[in-house]
mmCIF file of C-alpha atoms in Angstrom:
data_model
loop_
_atom_site.group_PDB
_atom_site.id
_atom_site.type_symbol
_atom_site.label_atom_id
_atom_site.label_comp_id
_atom_site.label_asym_id
_atom_site.label_seq_id
_atom_site.Cartn_x
_atom_site.Cartn_y
_atom_site.Cartn_z
ATOM 1 C CA MET A 1 89.053 210.444 189.374
ATOM 2 C CA PRO A 2 91.684 209.152 191.855
ATOM 3 C CA PRO A 3 92.372 205.407 191.996
ATOM 4 C CA PRO A 4 90.450 203.541 194.714
ATOM 5 C CA ARG A 5 91.912 203.104 198.037
ATOM 6 C CA LEU A 6 93.113 199.544 197.996
ATOM 7 C CA ASP A 7 92.520 199.046 201.800
ATOM 8 C CA MET A 8 88.729 199.536 201.209
ATOM 9 C CA PHE A 9 88.078 197.173 198.442
ATOM 10 C CA VAL A 10 89.275 193.782 197.237
ATOM 11 C CA LEU A 11 89.332 192.573 193.704
ATOM 12 C CA ARG A 12 88.633 188.972 192.664
ATOM 13 C CA GLU A 13 88.868 187.501 189.303
ATOM 14 C CA GLY A 14 86.985 184.258 188.703
ATOM 15 C CA VAL A 15 84.773 181.987 186.758
ATOM 16 C CA TRP A 16 80.932 181.804 187.148
ATOM 17 C CA LYS A 17 80.784 178.724 189.263
ATOM 18 C CA ASP A 18 83.034 180.396 191.818
ATOM 19 C CA ILE A 19 81.838 183.993 192.094
ATOM 20 C CA GLY A 20 78.557 183.858 190.048
ATOM 21 C CA SER A 21 76.178 184.209 192.959
ATOM 22 C CA SER A 22 77.870 187.473 194.204
ATOM 23 C CA VAL A 23 78.095 188.794 190.526
ATOM 24 C CA LEU A 24 74.281 188.049 189.919
ATOM 25 C CA GLN A 25 73.372 189.734 193.119
ATOM 26 C CA ILE A 26 74.960 193.022 192.034
ATOM 27 C CA ARG A 27 73.747 192.895 188.537
ATOM 28 C CA ARG A 28 70.144 192.238 189.503
ATOM 29 C CA GLN A 29 70.199 195.193 191.836
ATOM 30 C CA VAL A 30 71.827 197.585 189.409
ATOM 31 C CA PHE A 31 70.424 196.469 185.892
ATOM 32 C CA GLN A 32 67.100 194.774 186.735
ATOM 33 C CA ASP A 33 65.786 196.750 189.835
ATOM 34 C CA GLU A 34 67.451 200.064 189.324
ATOM 35 C CA GLN A 35 67.541 200.463 185.578
ATOM 36 C CA GLY A 36 64.602 198.245 184.637
ATOM 37 C CA ILE A 37 66.352 195.934 182.294
ATOM 38 C CA ALA A 38 64.606 192.681 181.604
ATOM 39 C CA ARG A 39 66.049 189.853 183.350
ATOM 40 C CA HIS A 40 66.411 187.802 180.074
ATOM 41 C CA LEU A 41 68.595 190.612 178.570
ATOM 42 C CA ASP A 42 70.985 190.711 181.455
ATOM 43 C CA GLU A 43 71.084 186.989 182.152
ATOM 44 C CA ASP A 44 71.840 185.977 178.687
ATOM 45 C CA GLY A 45 73.375 182.450 179.225
ATOM 46 C CA GLN A 46 76.997 183.614 178.352
ATOM 47 C CA ASP A 47 78.128 184.003 181.913
ATOM 48 C CA GLU A 48 79.812 180.577 182.050
ATOM 49 C CA ASP A 49 81.971 181.475 179.131
ATOM 50 C CA CYS A 50 83.252 184.818 180.663
ATOM 51 C CA LEU A 51 85.999 185.814 182.952
ATOM 52 C CA HIS A 52 84.327 187.837 185.837
ATOM 53 C CA PHE A 53 85.681 190.582 188.095
ATOM 54 C CA LEU A 54 84.127 191.166 191.459
ATOM 55 C CA VAL A 55 84.961 194.021 193.958
ATOM 56 C CA GLU A 56 84.066 193.499 197.536
ATOM 57 C CA THR A 57 84.565 195.613 200.576
ATOM 58 C CA ALA A 58 87.246 194.669 203.143
ATOM 59 C CA VAL A 59 84.628 192.769 204.991
ATOM 60 C CA GLY A 60 83.557 190.688 201.975
ATOM 61 C CA GLU A 61 80.449 192.517 200.823
ATOM 62 C CA PRO A 62 80.084 192.396 196.943
ATOM 63 C CA VAL A 63 79.729 195.977 195.586
ATOM 64 C CA GLY A 64 80.997 195.883 191.860
ATOM 65 C CA THR A 65 81.192 193.688 189.031
ATOM 66 C CA ALA A 66 82.119 193.319 185.362
ATOM 67 C CA ARG A 67 82.773 190.528 182.854
ATOM 68 C CA MET A 68 85.115 189.914 180.061
ATOM 69 C CA TRP A 69 84.184 187.818 177.139
ATOM 70 C CA HIS A 70 87.331 187.550 174.894
ATOM 71 C CA ASN A 71 88.128 191.123 174.158
ATOM 72 C CA HIS A 72 84.615 192.459 175.088
ATOM 73 C CA LEU A 73 84.358 194.298 178.339
ATOM 74 C CA GLN A 74 80.832 193.827 179.565
ATOM 75 C CA ARG A 75 78.267 194.076 182.418
ATOM 76 C CA LEU A 76 80.096 196.691 184.466
ATOM 77 C CA ALA A 77 77.929 197.496 187.523
ATOM 78 C CA VAL A 78 78.459 199.121 190.789
ATOM 79 C CA LEU A 79 75.911 199.468 193.676
ATOM 80 C CA ASP A 80 74.445 202.914 193.972
ATOM 81 C CA ARG A 81 75.638 203.528 197.567
ATOM 82 C CA VAL A 82 79.261 203.053 196.703
ATOM 83 C CA ARG A 83 79.465 204.720 193.221
ATOM 84 C CA ASN A 84 82.118 207.408 192.714
ATOM 85 C CA GLN A 85 84.622 205.679 194.956
ATOM 86 C CA GLY A 86 86.857 204.200 192.379
ATOM 87 C CA ILE A 87 85.256 200.828 191.915
ATOM 88 C CA GLY A 88 84.579 201.322 188.267
ATOM 89 C CA PHE A 89 88.115 202.505 187.866
ATOM 90 C CA LEU A 90 89.401 199.270 189.508
ATOM 91 C CA LEU A 91 87.250 197.088 187.417
ATOM 92 C CA VAL A 92 88.260 198.748 184.086
ATOM 93 C CA ALA A 93 91.927 198.776 185.095
ATOM 94 C CA SER A 94 91.810 195.147 185.984
ATOM 95 C CA MET A 95 90.054 194.024 182.716
ATOM 96 C CA LEU A 96 92.544 196.193 180.706
ATOM 97 C CA ARG A 97 95.474 194.513 182.527
ATOM 98 C CA THR A 98 94.061 191.120 181.622
ATOM 99 C CA ALA A 99 93.511 192.150 177.992
ATOM 100 C CA HIS A 100 97.109 193.165 178.022
ATOM 101 C CA VAL A 101 98.358 189.791 179.495
ATOM 102 C CA GLN A 102 96.239 188.023 176.899
ATOM 103 C CA ARG A 103 97.786 190.207 174.162
ATOM 104 C CA PHE A 104 94.409 191.478 172.761
ATOM 105 C CA GLY A 105 95.101 194.004 170.020
ATOM 106 C CA HIS A 106 92.096 196.011 170.966
ATOM 107 C CA VAL A 107 89.260 195.815 173.387
ATOM 108 C CA GLU A 108 85.699 197.094 172.953
ATOM 109 C CA ALA A 109 82.578 197.630 174.971
ATOM 110 C CA THR A 110 79.285 199.493 175.016
ATOM 111 C CA ALA A 111 78.896 202.267 177.628
ATOM 112 C CA GLN A 112 75.944 204.193 178.881
ATOM 113 C CA PRO A 113 76.556 208.006 178.771
ATOM 114 C CA SER A 114 77.128 208.124 182.453
ATOM 115 C CA ALA A 115 80.126 205.811 182.001
ATOM 116 C CA LEU A 116 81.756 207.746 179.100
ATOM 117 C CA GLY A 117 84.084 209.808 181.472
ATOM 118 C CA LEU A 118 85.538 206.572 182.787
ATOM 119 C CA ALA A 119 85.970 205.208 179.233
ATOM 120 C CA ARG A 120 87.752 208.419 178.156
ATOM 121 C CA LEU A 121 89.956 208.387 181.123
ATOM 122 C CA PHE A 122 91.429 204.905 180.116
ATOM 123 C CA GLY A 123 91.861 206.290 176.477
ATOM 124 C CA PHE A 124 88.840 204.625 174.902
ATOM 125 C CA ASP A 125 87.600 206.064 171.610
ATOM 126 C CA VAL A 126 83.887 206.916 171.786
ATOM 127 C CA ASP A 127 81.692 206.457 168.979
ATOM 128 C CA PRO A 128 79.239 209.382 168.898
ATOM 129 C CA VAL A 129 76.302 207.392 167.579
ATOM 130 C CA VAL A 130 73.877 206.492 170.184
ATOM 131 C CA ARG A 131 72.425 203.002 170.086
ATOM 132 C CA GLU A 132 69.639 201.589 172.190
ATOM 133 C CA ILE A 133 70.637 198.448 174.052
ATOM 134 C CA ALA A 134 68.311 196.826 176.464
ATOM 135 C CA GLY A 135 66.144 199.953 176.232
ATOM 136 C CA ARG A 136 69.011 202.334 177.434
ATOM 137 C CA PRO A 137 71.170 204.543 175.423
ATOM 138 C CA HIS A 138 74.763 203.272 174.802
ATOM 139 C CA HIS A 139 77.836 204.319 172.700
ATOM 140 C CA ARG A 140 80.303 201.845 171.421
ATOM 141 C CA VAL A 141 83.759 202.402 172.784
ATOM 142 C CA SER A 142 87.036 200.732 171.808
ATOM 143 C CA LYS A 143 90.679 200.950 172.674
ATOM 144 C CA GLN A 144 93.834 199.758 170.779
ATOM 145 C CA MET A 145 96.188 198.033 173.067
ATOM 146 C CA ILE A 146 99.924 198.937 172.883
ATOM 147 C CA PHE A 147 102.618 196.405 173.499
ATOM 148 C CA GLU A 148 106.292 197.120 173.990
ATOM 149 C CA GLY A 149 108.900 194.648 172.864
#
């Protein structure tokens, strides 16, 4: 998968009070409306403790999001109409850059089967055991971070 064209999308990092409404708009559309995940499972009360990543179009329309809670990469969601354009790539790359800056020894996440290709692209190890999370199949994925010097 090629990296996204940076002239098409803008990535913002922020806290819930600053970008939470845009983040929630995307997550409700993807997780609740599209995937049928119960609202209380997605909106778990932890958002204020997380660092959020938001991708917008060049004209400011929110199209993708993810959150990071310590070394856990969570809630990656991209609107259906803009999938396969590199937004997931941009989100994961940004979270891994943040994990590197914060010197996390490893990062972990759970991924639906449709996201395993992206996880493997970034060198995540994939646990073959399938677990049900929020009524959907997921795999645990993890990645050891490498630091030079």
